[in-house]
Amino acid sequence: MIAGIDFSLLTVEIFTAALGLGLLIINLIVPGNQRSATGYLTVLGLLGILLVTLSYEGVEKTFMDGMYIIDPFATFFKRLFLVAAILVTISSLPFVKKLGYNEGDFFSLLVFATLGMMVLVSAGELITLYLGLELMTISFYILVSFKKKDAKSCEAGIKYIILSAMSSALLLYGLSLVYGLTKTTIIEQIASTLAAGTMQPLMALGIIFLLAGFGFKISLVPFHMWAPDVYEGAPTPITAFLAVASKAAALAAFVRIFLIGFPAYQEYWITLVIVLSVLTMVLGNLVAIPQTNIKRLLAYSSISQAGYLLLGIVAFSSMGIGAILFFSIIYVFTNVGAFMVVVALSTSTGSHKIEDYSGLYRRAPLLAVVMLFCLLSLAGLPPLAGFVGKLYLFIAVIEKGYIWLALLAVLMSMVSVYYYLLVVKVMFLKEPPQNSGIIKVPNGLQIAMVFSLILIIVLGIYPKPLSDLAMSVAHTFFPFSF
Amino acid sequence: MITLNHYLVLASLLFCIGLYCAIAKRNAIGILMGIELMLNAVNINLIAFNRFLVPGETTGHMFAIFVIVVAAAEVAVGLAIIINIYREKLSSAVEDFDWLKW
């Protein structure tokens, strides 16, 4: 049995786990004053693993009877998580330096959270999926409450743990019902079992529980309550990671379960997904308007972005999946870019209020310009990348005849322009407060910001190579376009 | 004769009690206990399905064991955070956790 297992398929996961464990050990060996070097080591390690993923180009294999799937879809998301983890590690260097304790643990947990996401997107089976999800979430519990002397951070931690554990229990109850009704935990076999039968009430219950569980992780309205509080209280780099990578991972698993596992009940759950999507877009954008804290504003904006991402699932076509893939890349760079500005500013001023961004253009031109482009891209203004991403999503739903849904999404995008421009107005038009000096930005953070900025502009003007890649990946993952 | 349905009803009752406990309790530790009840309801479901539908296999058992292990890890982290807050605030009631807008 063991002889038939090709462990080389797991190289990426094994390396990531080794990196995480290695960082823990290094933290013990290295004397206290030199531990900040572990951050650079993490960046190097993650870059190395990113190179390893290149050898998986076009590989489409399953491991242990479909328990673990290595396909272009999973590899695509793994690269995305690695890039996000690298950017987050770079932006957390100043934070960790200031923290002054447990440096190695912080980066190790970051790597383990990344490993959890990788397992989550590759899982072809419910137990593996659950384990990946929990590995990611438990690492995040600790990361969110990492500033243990800071009341807000601890409170965010306890809120996250209580609500997340509750949603995990709901998800598990759904998984147990699915297992009971199909007698298998392997997603592809679930699909073939369900294809024959009719909808049973218990199955409907299971699907609703699954939707609620995943809805929590992707922070869809009405399961979004935790997001603004946790995003505000958590250390800012972790907020960025939580907002982009954990959301993308949960969405990928959601796509795999629902599109591969339950296509037979498509007409039932699509209605629910449409309702969630509409609620999320409307509420996320409207509640963002009165926010005065930049982290809460970005939290609500990321909730509304999740609503747009759901449109790709509503489309139920390879075009929709391709649009989700394309949008998630852009989403990672724009959001991490915006959060990096927040990190840079809060390490020097210690504030997250939007009014403290006044006159940012005079105090730190680079920060203001990066923030401007990130916000405009999030709002979806051409010619930036966010516009192209939204365009693909809207085309995908219009193709299926949901014109009203696309119109609503465009309308809500316009609302979002308003609150993003409020921040821009404060940054560029207001006078800087007196006795405020020029803000120094660490070199690593500058490089990462410029990198995100260039990608946002280039992908907006010339999106073809990336969109072709996303579409071909989507086509191998989901070859039907009915 | 006890059938699969009895077990499923038991599990759903336990799940509802756990959910009620998690929502109604004021104390963070009480909430965690409620969540444990919910997870145990899931375990009963898994074992019952395995025993009555596919007696020859062990997938459900494996699933239940993993659920127990992960729940233990989750509670360990949760209690650590609660103890940390308790040191600062001398309280573990969730109403006192109001630094952030709820």
Coordinates of C-alpha atoms in Angstrom, one line a residue:
Chain A
M1 CA 0.0 0.0 0.0
I2 CA 2.7 2.5 1.0
A3 CA 4.7 1.6 -2.1
G4 CA 2.0 2.9 -4.3
I5 CA 2.0 6.4 -2.7
D6 CA 3.9 9.1 -4.6
F7 CA 5.2 11.3 -1.9
S8 CA 6.9 13.6 -4.3
L9 CA 3.4 15.1 -5.0
L10 CA 3.5 16.5 -1.5
T11 CA 6.9 18.3 -1.8
V12 CA 5.4 21.7 -1.3
E13 CA 3.5 20.8 1.8
I14 CA 6.4 18.9 3.3
F15 CA 8.7 21.8 2.7
T16 CA 6.3 24.3 4.3
A17 CA 5.8 22.1 7.3
A18 CA 9.6 21.7 7.6
L19 CA 10.0 25.5 7.4
G20 CA 7.5 26.1 10.1
L21 CA 9.1 23.5 12.5
G22 CA 12.6 24.8 11.6
L23 CA 11.6 28.4 12.6
L24 CA 10.4 27.1 16.0
I25 CA 13.7 25.4 16.6
I26 CA 15.8 28.4 15.4
N27 CA 13.9 30.6 17.8
L28 CA 15.2 28.4 20.6
I29 CA 18.8 28.3 19.4
V30 CA 19.3 32.0 18.4
P31 CA 20.0 34.5 21.2
G32 CA 17.2 37.0 21.9
N33 CA 18.7 40.1 20.3
Q34 CA 19.3 38.5 17.0
R35 CA 15.9 36.8 16.5
S36 CA 14.5 39.4 14.2
A37 CA 16.6 37.7 11.5
T38 CA 14.0 34.9 11.5
G39 CA 11.7 37.1 9.5
Y40 CA 14.2 37.3 6.6
L41 CA 14.7 33.6 6.9
T42 CA 10.9 33.1 6.5
V43 CA 10.9 35.3 3.4
L44 CA 13.7 33.3 1.9
G45 CA 12.1 29.9 2.8
L46 CA 8.8 30.9 1.3
L47 CA 10.5 32.2 -1.9
G48 CA 12.2 28.8 -2.2
I49 CA 8.9 27.0 -1.8
L50 CA 7.3 29.3 -4.4
L51 CA 10.1 28.2 -6.8
V52 CA 9.3 24.5 -6.0
T53 CA 5.6 25.0 -7.0
L54 CA 6.9 25.9 -10.5
S55 CA 7.6 22.2 -11.1
Y56 CA 3.9 21.5 -10.6
E57 CA 3.0 23.2 -13.8
G58 CA 0.1 21.3 -15.4
V59 CA 0.4 18.4 -13.0
E60 CA -3.0 16.8 -12.4
K61 CA -2.9 13.8 -10.0
T62 CA -4.6 12.5 -7.0
F63 CA -3.1 11.1 -3.9
M64 CA -4.5 8.1 -2.0
D65 CA -7.7 7.4 -3.9
G66 CA -8.7 11.0 -4.3
M67 CA -8.1 12.1 -0.7
Y68 CA -5.6 14.8 -1.8
I69 CA -5.7 16.5 -5.2
I70 CA -2.8 18.2 -6.9
D71 CA -4.4 20.0 -9.9
P72 CA -3.7 23.3 -11.6
F73 CA -6.5 24.9 -9.5
A74 CA -4.9 23.9 -6.2
T75 CA -1.4 24.9 -7.5
F76 CA -2.7 28.3 -8.6
F77 CA -4.1 29.0 -5.1
K78 CA -0.9 27.7 -3.4
R79 CA 1.2 30.2 -5.3
L80 CA -1.2 32.9 -4.4
F81 CA -1.0 32.0 -0.7
L82 CA 2.8 31.9 -0.9
V83 CA 3.0 35.3 -2.5
A84 CA 0.5 36.7 0.1
A85 CA 2.5 35.1 2.9
I86 CA 5.8 36.7 1.6
L87 CA 4.2 40.1 1.4
V88 CA 2.7 39.8 4.8
T89 CA 6.0 38.6 6.3
I90 CA 7.8 41.6 4.9
S91 CA 5.1 43.9 6.2
S92 CA 5.2 42.3 9.7
L93 CA 9.0 42.8 10.1
P94 CA 8.6 46.3 11.8
F95 CA 5.7 45.0 13.9
V96 CA 7.6 42.0 15.2
K97 CA 10.7 44.1 15.9
K98 CA 8.7 46.4 18.0
L99 CA 7.0 43.5 19.8
G100 CA 10.3 42.1 21.0
Y101 CA 9.2 38.6 22.1
N102 CA 8.4 35.3 20.5
E103 CA 9.6 36.4 17.0
G104 CA 10.2 32.9 15.8
D105 CA 6.8 31.7 17.0
F106 CA 5.1 34.5 15.1
F107 CA 6.6 33.6 11.7
S108 CA 6.3 29.9 12.4
L109 CA 2.5 30.3 13.0
L110 CA 2.3 32.4 9.8
V111 CA 3.9 29.5 7.9
F112 CA 1.6 26.9 9.5
A113 CA -1.4 29.0 8.6
T114 CA -0.2 29.0 5.0
L115 CA 0.2 25.2 5.2
G116 CA -3.4 24.9 6.4
M117 CA -4.6 26.9 3.4
M118 CA -2.6 24.7 1.1
V119 CA -4.2 21.6 2.6
L120 CA -7.6 23.2 2.4
V121 CA -7.4 23.9 -1.4
S122 CA -5.9 20.5 -2.2
A123 CA -8.3 18.5 -0.1
G124 CA -10.4 16.0 -2.1
E125 CA -12.0 14.6 1.0
L126 CA -14.0 16.0 3.9
I127 CA -11.7 15.0 6.8
T128 CA -8.7 16.4 5.1
L129 CA -10.6 19.6 4.3
Y130 CA -11.7 19.9 7.9
L131 CA -8.1 19.4 9.1
G132 CA -6.7 22.1 6.7
L133 CA -9.4 24.5 7.8
E134 CA -8.7 24.0 11.4
L135 CA -4.9 24.2 11.0
M136 CA -5.4 27.5 9.3
T137 CA -7.9 28.8 11.8
I138 CA -6.1 27.7 15.0
S139 CA -2.9 29.4 13.8
F140 CA -4.9 32.5 13.2
Y141 CA -6.4 32.5 16.7
I142 CA -3.0 32.8 18.1
L143 CA -1.8 35.3 15.6
V144 CA -4.8 37.5 16.1
S145 CA -4.2 37.7 19.9
F146 CA -0.5 37.8 19.6
K147 CA -0.1 41.3 21.2
K148 CA -1.0 39.7 24.6
K149 CA -0.6 42.9 26.5
D150 CA -3.0 44.7 24.2
A151 CA -6.6 44.5 25.3
K152 CA -8.0 45.0 21.8
S153 CA -5.9 42.2 20.4
C154 CA -7.0 39.8 23.1
E155 CA -10.6 40.7 22.7
A156 CA -10.4 40.2 19.0
G157 CA -8.8 36.8 19.7
I158 CA -11.6 35.7 22.0
K159 CA -14.3 36.9 19.7
Y160 CA -12.7 35.2 16.8
I161 CA -12.2 31.9 18.6
I162 CA -15.8 31.8 20.0
L163 CA -17.5 32.6 16.7
S164 CA -15.2 30.6 14.6
A165 CA -15.5 27.5 16.8
M166 CA -19.3 27.8 16.6
S167 CA -19.2 28.1 12.8
S168 CA -16.8 25.1 12.7
A169 CA -19.4 23.1 14.7
L170 CA -22.1 24.1 12.2
L171 CA -19.9 23.1 9.3
L172 CA -19.0 19.8 10.9
Y173 CA -22.7 19.0 11.5
G174 CA -23.3 19.6 7.8
L175 CA -20.3 17.4 6.9
S176 CA -21.6 14.6 9.1
L177 CA -25.0 14.7 7.4
V178 CA -23.4 14.7 4.0
Y179 CA -21.3 11.7 5.0
G180 CA -24.3 9.9 6.4
L181 CA -26.4 10.4 3.2
T182 CA -23.7 9.5 0.7
K183 CA -21.7 7.0 2.8
T184 CA -18.4 8.5 1.6
T185 CA -16.2 11.4 2.4
I186 CA -14.5 11.7 -1.0
I187 CA -15.9 14.7 -2.9
E188 CA -16.0 13.0 -6.3
Q189 CA -17.8 10.0 -5.0
I190 CA -20.3 12.3 -3.2
A191 CA -21.1 13.8 -6.6
S192 CA -21.6 10.4 -8.3
T193 CA -23.8 9.2 -5.4
L194 CA -25.9 12.3 -5.4
A195 CA -26.3 12.4 -9.2
A196 CA -28.8 9.5 -9.1
G197 CA -31.1 10.4 -6.2
T198 CA -33.5 13.2 -5.5
M199 CA -33.2 16.0 -3.0
Q200 CA -33.7 14.7 0.6
P201 CA -34.7 17.1 3.4
L202 CA -31.7 16.0 5.5
M203 CA -29.4 16.8 2.5
A204 CA -30.9 20.3 2.3
L205 CA -30.1 20.8 5.9
G206 CA -26.6 19.6 5.4
I207 CA -26.0 22.0 2.5
I208 CA -27.4 24.9 4.5
F209 CA -25.1 24.1 7.4
L210 CA -22.1 23.9 5.0
L211 CA -23.1 27.3 3.5
A212 CA -23.3 28.8 6.9
G213 CA -19.9 27.4 7.9
F214 CA -18.1 28.5 4.8
G215 CA -20.1 31.8 4.8
F216 CA -18.5 32.6 8.2
K217 CA -15.0 31.9 6.9
I218 CA -15.5 34.0 3.8
S219 CA -17.3 36.6 6.0
L220 CA -20.5 36.8 4.0
V221 CA -23.5 38.8 5.4
P222 CA -25.2 37.7 7.7
F223 CA -22.2 35.7 9.0
H224 CA -19.8 38.7 8.9
M225 CA -20.3 40.0 12.4
W226 CA -16.9 38.9 13.6
A227 CA -14.9 40.5 10.7
P228 CA -14.8 44.2 11.6
D229 CA -14.0 43.6 15.2
V230 CA -11.3 41.0 14.6
Y231 CA -9.8 43.0 11.7
E232 CA -9.6 46.1 14.0
G233 CA -8.1 44.3 17.0
A234 CA -5.6 42.0 15.3
P235 CA -2.1 43.1 14.4
T236 CA -2.3 44.9 11.1
P237 CA -0.2 42.5 9.0
I238 CA -2.3 39.6 10.3
T239 CA -5.4 41.5 9.4
A240 CA -4.1 41.7 5.8
F241 CA -3.4 37.9 5.8
L242 CA -6.8 37.1 7.3
A243 CA -8.6 39.4 4.9
V244 CA -6.9 38.0 1.7
A245 CA -5.4 34.6 2.1
S246 CA -7.8 32.9 4.6
K247 CA -10.8 34.2 2.6
A248 CA -9.3 33.0 -0.7
A249 CA -8.6 29.6 0.8
A250 CA -12.1 29.1 2.2
L251 CA -13.6 30.3 -1.1
A252 CA -11.5 27.8 -3.0
A253 CA -12.6 24.9 -0.7
F254 CA -16.2 26.2 -1.1
V255 CA -15.9 26.1 -4.8
R256 CA -14.5 22.6 -4.8
I257 CA -17.2 21.2 -2.5
F258 CA -20.2 22.9 -4.2
L259 CA -19.2 22.7 -7.8
I260 CA -17.5 19.3 -7.8
G261 CA -19.5 17.7 -5.0
F262 CA -23.0 19.0 -5.3
P263 CA -23.6 19.9 -9.0
A264 CA -26.7 17.7 -8.8
Y265 CA -28.5 20.2 -6.5
Q266 CA -27.2 23.2 -8.3
E267 CA -30.6 24.9 -8.7
Y268 CA -31.3 24.7 -4.9
W269 CA -28.1 26.1 -3.6
I270 CA -27.5 28.7 -6.3
T271 CA -30.6 30.6 -5.0
L272 CA -29.1 30.7 -1.5
V273 CA -25.7 31.9 -2.9
I274 CA -27.5 34.6 -4.9
V275 CA -29.2 35.8 -1.7
L276 CA -25.9 35.8 0.3
S277 CA -24.2 37.6 -2.5
V278 CA -26.8 40.4 -2.8
L279 CA -26.9 40.8 1.0
T280 CA -23.1 40.9 1.2
M281 CA -22.6 43.4 -1.6
V282 CA -25.3 45.8 -0.3
L283 CA -24.6 45.7 3.4
G284 CA -20.8 45.6 3.1
N285 CA -20.7 48.7 0.9
L286 CA -23.4 50.7 2.8
V287 CA -22.0 50.0 6.3
A288 CA -18.5 51.0 5.1
I289 CA -19.6 54.6 4.5
P290 CA -19.8 55.9 8.1
Q291 CA -16.6 54.1 9.3
T292 CA -13.9 56.3 10.9
N293 CA -11.2 53.7 11.5
I294 CA -9.2 52.7 8.4
K295 CA -9.0 49.0 9.4
R296 CA -12.8 48.8 9.9
L297 CA -13.3 50.5 6.5
L298 CA -11.0 48.0 4.8
A299 CA -12.8 45.2 6.7
Y300 CA -16.2 46.2 5.3
S301 CA -14.7 46.7 1.9
S302 CA -13.3 43.2 2.0
I303 CA -16.7 41.9 3.0
S304 CA -18.2 43.5 0.0
Q305 CA -15.4 42.1 -2.2
A306 CA -16.4 38.7 -1.0
G307 CA -19.9 39.4 -2.4
Y308 CA -18.5 40.1 -5.8
L309 CA -16.4 36.9 -5.7
L310 CA -19.6 34.9 -5.1
L311 CA -20.9 36.1 -8.5
G312 CA -18.4 33.8 -10.0
I313 CA -20.0 30.9 -8.2
V314 CA -23.5 32.0 -9.2
A315 CA -22.4 31.9 -12.8
F316 CA -21.6 28.2 -12.4
S317 CA -19.3 28.0 -15.5
S318 CA -15.6 27.8 -16.2
M319 CA -15.8 31.5 -17.1
G320 CA -17.1 32.2 -13.6
I321 CA -14.3 30.1 -12.0
G322 CA -11.7 31.9 -14.1
A323 CA -13.1 35.2 -13.1
I324 CA -12.8 34.2 -9.4
L325 CA -9.2 33.1 -9.9
F326 CA -8.3 36.3 -11.7
F327 CA -10.1 38.5 -9.2
S328 CA -8.5 36.8 -6.2
I329 CA -5.0 37.6 -7.5
I330 CA -5.8 41.2 -7.9
Y331 CA -7.7 41.2 -4.5
V332 CA -4.5 39.9 -2.8
F333 CA -2.3 42.6 -4.2
T334 CA -4.6 45.5 -3.8
N335 CA -5.7 44.6 -0.2
V336 CA -2.2 43.7 1.0
G337 CA -0.9 47.0 -0.6
A338 CA -3.5 49.0 1.3
F339 CA -2.8 47.2 4.5
M340 CA 1.0 47.8 4.1
V341 CA 0.3 51.5 4.0
V342 CA -1.7 51.1 7.2
V343 CA 1.2 49.2 8.8
A344 CA 3.8 51.8 7.7
L345 CA 1.7 54.6 9.1
S346 CA 0.7 52.9 12.4
T347 CA 4.2 51.9 13.2
S348 CA 5.2 55.6 13.2
T349 CA 2.0 57.3 14.5
G350 CA 0.3 54.4 16.3
S351 CA -3.1 55.4 15.0
H352 CA -5.7 53.9 12.7
K353 CA -8.1 56.8 12.5
I354 CA -8.9 58.0 9.0
E355 CA -8.5 61.7 10.1
D356 CA -4.9 61.0 11.0
Y357 CA -4.3 60.4 7.3
S358 CA -4.8 64.1 6.6
G359 CA -2.1 65.5 4.4
L360 CA -0.4 62.2 4.0
Y361 CA 0.6 63.2 0.5
R362 CA 2.9 65.9 1.9
R363 CA 4.3 63.7 4.7
A364 CA 4.9 60.5 2.8
P365 CA 4.2 60.7 -0.9
L366 CA 4.9 57.0 -1.6
L367 CA 2.4 55.9 1.0
A368 CA -0.3 58.2 -0.3
V369 CA 0.2 57.2 -3.9
V370 CA 0.1 53.4 -3.1
M371 CA -3.0 53.9 -1.0
L372 CA -4.6 55.9 -3.8
F373 CA -4.0 53.3 -6.4
C374 CA -5.1 50.4 -4.1
L375 CA -8.3 52.1 -3.1
L376 CA -9.2 53.0 -6.7
S377 CA -8.5 49.5 -7.8
L378 CA -10.7 48.2 -5.0
A379 CA -13.4 50.5 -6.2
G380 CA -13.0 49.1 -9.7
L381 CA -12.1 52.2 -11.6
P382 CA -10.4 51.7 -15.0
P383 CA -7.6 51.3 -16.0
L384 CA -6.6 49.6 -12.8
A385 CA -6.6 45.9 -12.2
G386 CA -9.7 45.9 -10.0
F387 CA -11.8 47.0 -12.9
V388 CA -10.7 44.1 -15.1
G389 CA -11.4 41.7 -12.3
K390 CA -14.9 42.9 -11.7
L391 CA -15.5 43.1 -15.4
Y392 CA -14.8 39.3 -15.8
L393 CA -17.1 38.5 -12.9
F394 CA -19.9 40.7 -14.3
I395 CA -19.6 39.2 -17.8
A396 CA -19.7 35.7 -16.2
V397 CA -23.1 36.3 -14.5
I398 CA -24.5 38.3 -17.5
E399 CA -23.8 35.3 -19.7
K400 CA -26.1 33.2 -17.5
G401 CA -28.8 35.8 -17.7
Y402 CA -28.5 37.4 -14.3
I403 CA -28.5 40.9 -15.7
W404 CA -30.2 42.4 -12.6
L405 CA -27.5 41.0 -10.4
A406 CA -24.7 42.5 -12.5
L407 CA -26.5 45.9 -12.5
L408 CA -26.8 45.7 -8.7
A409 CA -23.1 44.9 -8.4
V410 CA -22.2 47.9 -10.6
L411 CA -24.4 50.1 -8.5
M412 CA -22.8 49.0 -5.3
S413 CA -19.3 49.5 -6.9
M414 CA -20.3 53.1 -7.4
V415 CA -21.3 53.4 -3.8
S416 CA -17.9 52.0 -2.9
V417 CA -16.2 54.7 -5.0
Y418 CA -17.7 57.3 -2.6
Y419 CA -16.2 55.9 0.6
Y420 CA -12.8 55.2 -0.9
L421 CA -12.7 58.7 -2.3
L422 CA -13.4 60.1 1.2
V423 CA -10.1 58.6 2.4
V424 CA -8.4 59.9 -0.7
K425 CA -9.8 63.4 -0.1
V426 CA -8.4 63.3 3.5
M427 CA -5.0 62.1 2.2
F428 CA -4.5 64.6 -0.6
L429 CA -6.6 67.7 0.1
K430 CA -6.5 68.2 3.9
E431 CA -3.6 70.1 5.6
P432 CA -1.2 67.9 7.5
P433 CA -1.5 68.3 11.3
Q434 CA 1.0 70.6 12.9
N435 CA 4.3 69.3 14.3
S436 CA 4.0 66.2 12.1
G437 CA 7.3 65.2 10.5
I438 CA 8.0 63.1 7.5
I439 CA 7.2 59.4 7.9
K440 CA 10.0 57.0 7.5
V441 CA 9.2 53.7 5.7
P442 CA 11.4 50.6 6.1
N443 CA 13.1 49.5 2.9
G444 CA 11.6 46.1 2.7
L445 CA 8.1 47.5 3.0
Q446 CA 8.9 50.1 0.2
I447 CA 10.0 47.4 -2.2
A448 CA 6.9 45.3 -1.4
M449 CA 4.6 48.3 -1.9
V450 CA 6.1 49.3 -5.2
F451 CA 5.8 45.7 -6.3
S452 CA 2.1 45.6 -5.6
L453 CA 1.6 49.1 -7.1
I454 CA 3.3 48.0 -10.4
L455 CA 1.2 44.8 -10.5
I456 CA -2.0 46.7 -10.0
I457 CA -1.3 49.1 -12.9
V458 CA 0.2 46.5 -15.3
L459 CA -2.5 44.0 -14.7
G460 CA -5.1 46.7 -15.3
I461 CA -3.5 47.8 -18.6
Y462 CA -2.4 44.4 -19.9
P463 CA -4.4 41.6 -18.2
K464 CA -4.2 39.1 -21.0
P465 CA -1.4 36.7 -19.9
L466 CA -2.9 36.3 -16.4
S467 CA -6.5 36.1 -17.5
D468 CA -5.5 33.4 -20.1
L469 CA -3.8 31.5 -17.3
A470 CA -6.8 31.8 -15.0
M471 CA -9.2 30.8 -17.7
S472 CA -7.2 27.7 -18.7
V473 CA -6.9 26.6 -15.1
A474 CA -10.6 27.1 -14.6
H475 CA -11.3 25.1 -17.7
T476 CA -9.3 22.1 -16.5
F477 CA -11.0 22.3 -13.1
F478 CA -14.5 22.7 -14.4
P479 CA -14.8 21.7 -18.0
F480 CA -18.6 22.2 -18.3
S481 CA -20.0 25.5 -19.5
F482 CA -23.8 24.8 -19.5
Chain B
M1 CA -34.9 -1.8 19.3
I2 CA -32.7 1.3 19.0
T3 CA -32.4 2.4 15.3
L4 CA -30.3 4.9 13.5
N5 CA -33.1 7.5 13.8
H6 CA -32.9 7.4 17.6
Y7 CA -29.3 8.3 17.4
L8 CA -29.9 11.1 14.9
V9 CA -32.6 12.6 17.1
L10 CA -30.3 12.4 20.1
A11 CA -27.5 14.1 18.2
S12 CA -29.8 16.8 16.9
L13 CA -31.2 17.5 20.4
L14 CA -27.6 17.6 21.8
F15 CA -26.6 20.0 19.0
C16 CA -29.5 22.3 19.7
I17 CA -28.8 22.3 23.5
G18 CA -25.1 23.1 22.7
L19 CA -26.1 25.9 20.3
Y20 CA -28.5 27.4 22.9
C21 CA -25.8 27.2 25.5
A22 CA -23.2 28.8 23.2
I23 CA -25.6 31.7 22.4
A24 CA -27.2 32.2 25.9
K25 CA -24.2 31.8 28.2
R26 CA -22.6 35.0 29.4
N27 CA -19.3 33.4 30.4
A28 CA -16.7 32.7 27.8
I29 CA -15.9 29.3 29.3
G30 CA -19.6 28.4 29.3
I31 CA -19.7 29.3 25.6
L32 CA -16.8 27.0 24.9
M33 CA -18.6 24.2 26.8
G34 CA -21.6 24.7 24.6
I35 CA -19.5 24.4 21.5
E36 CA -18.0 21.2 22.8
L37 CA -21.6 19.8 23.1
M38 CA -22.2 20.7 19.5
L39 CA -19.0 18.9 18.4
N40 CA -20.0 15.8 20.4
A41 CA -23.4 15.8 18.7
V42 CA -21.4 15.7 15.4
N43 CA -19.4 12.7 16.8
I44 CA -22.6 10.8 17.7
N45 CA -23.9 11.4 14.1
L46 CA -20.6 10.2 12.6
I47 CA -20.4 7.1 14.6
A48 CA -24.1 6.2 14.2
F49 CA -23.9 6.6 10.5
N50 CA -20.8 4.5 10.3
R51 CA -22.3 1.7 12.5
F52 CA -25.6 1.4 10.8
L53 CA -24.9 2.2 7.2
V54 CA -21.4 1.0 6.5
P55 CA -20.4 -1.4 9.4
G56 CA -17.4 -2.7 7.6
E57 CA -15.6 0.6 7.1
T58 CA -14.0 3.0 9.7
T59 CA -14.2 6.4 7.9
G60 CA -16.8 7.7 10.4
H61 CA -14.6 6.6 13.3
M62 CA -11.6 8.3 11.9
F63 CA -13.5 11.5 11.3
A64 CA -14.8 11.4 14.9
I65 CA -11.3 10.9 16.3
F66 CA -10.0 13.9 14.3
V67 CA -12.9 16.0 15.5
I68 CA -12.0 15.2 19.1
V69 CA -8.3 16.0 18.6
V70 CA -9.0 19.3 16.8
A71 CA -11.6 20.3 19.4
A72 CA -9.0 19.7 22.2
A73 CA -6.5 22.0 20.4
E74 CA -9.1 24.6 19.8
V75 CA -10.2 24.7 23.5
A76 CA -6.5 24.8 24.6
V77 CA -6.0 28.0 22.6
G78 CA -9.3 29.4 23.7
L79 CA -8.6 28.9 27.4
A80 CA -5.1 30.4 27.1
I81 CA -6.6 33.5 25.6
I82 CA -9.4 33.6 28.3
I83 CA -6.8 33.4 31.0
N84 CA -4.8 36.2 29.4
I85 CA -7.9 38.4 29.4
Y86 CA -8.8 37.4 32.9
R87 CA -5.4 38.7 34.2
E88 CA -6.1 42.1 32.6
K89 CA -9.8 42.5 33.4
L90 CA -10.4 40.0 36.2
S91 CA -13.5 38.8 34.3
S92 CA -14.4 36.1 31.9
A93 CA -17.9 37.4 31.1
V94 CA -18.3 38.2 27.5
E95 CA -20.2 41.5 28.2
D96 CA -17.0 42.9 29.6
F97 CA -15.2 42.4 26.3
D98 CA -16.4 45.7 24.9
W99 CA -13.3 47.6 23.8
L100 CA -14.3 47.0 20.3
K101 CA -17.7 47.9 18.9
W102 CA -19.5 44.6 18.9

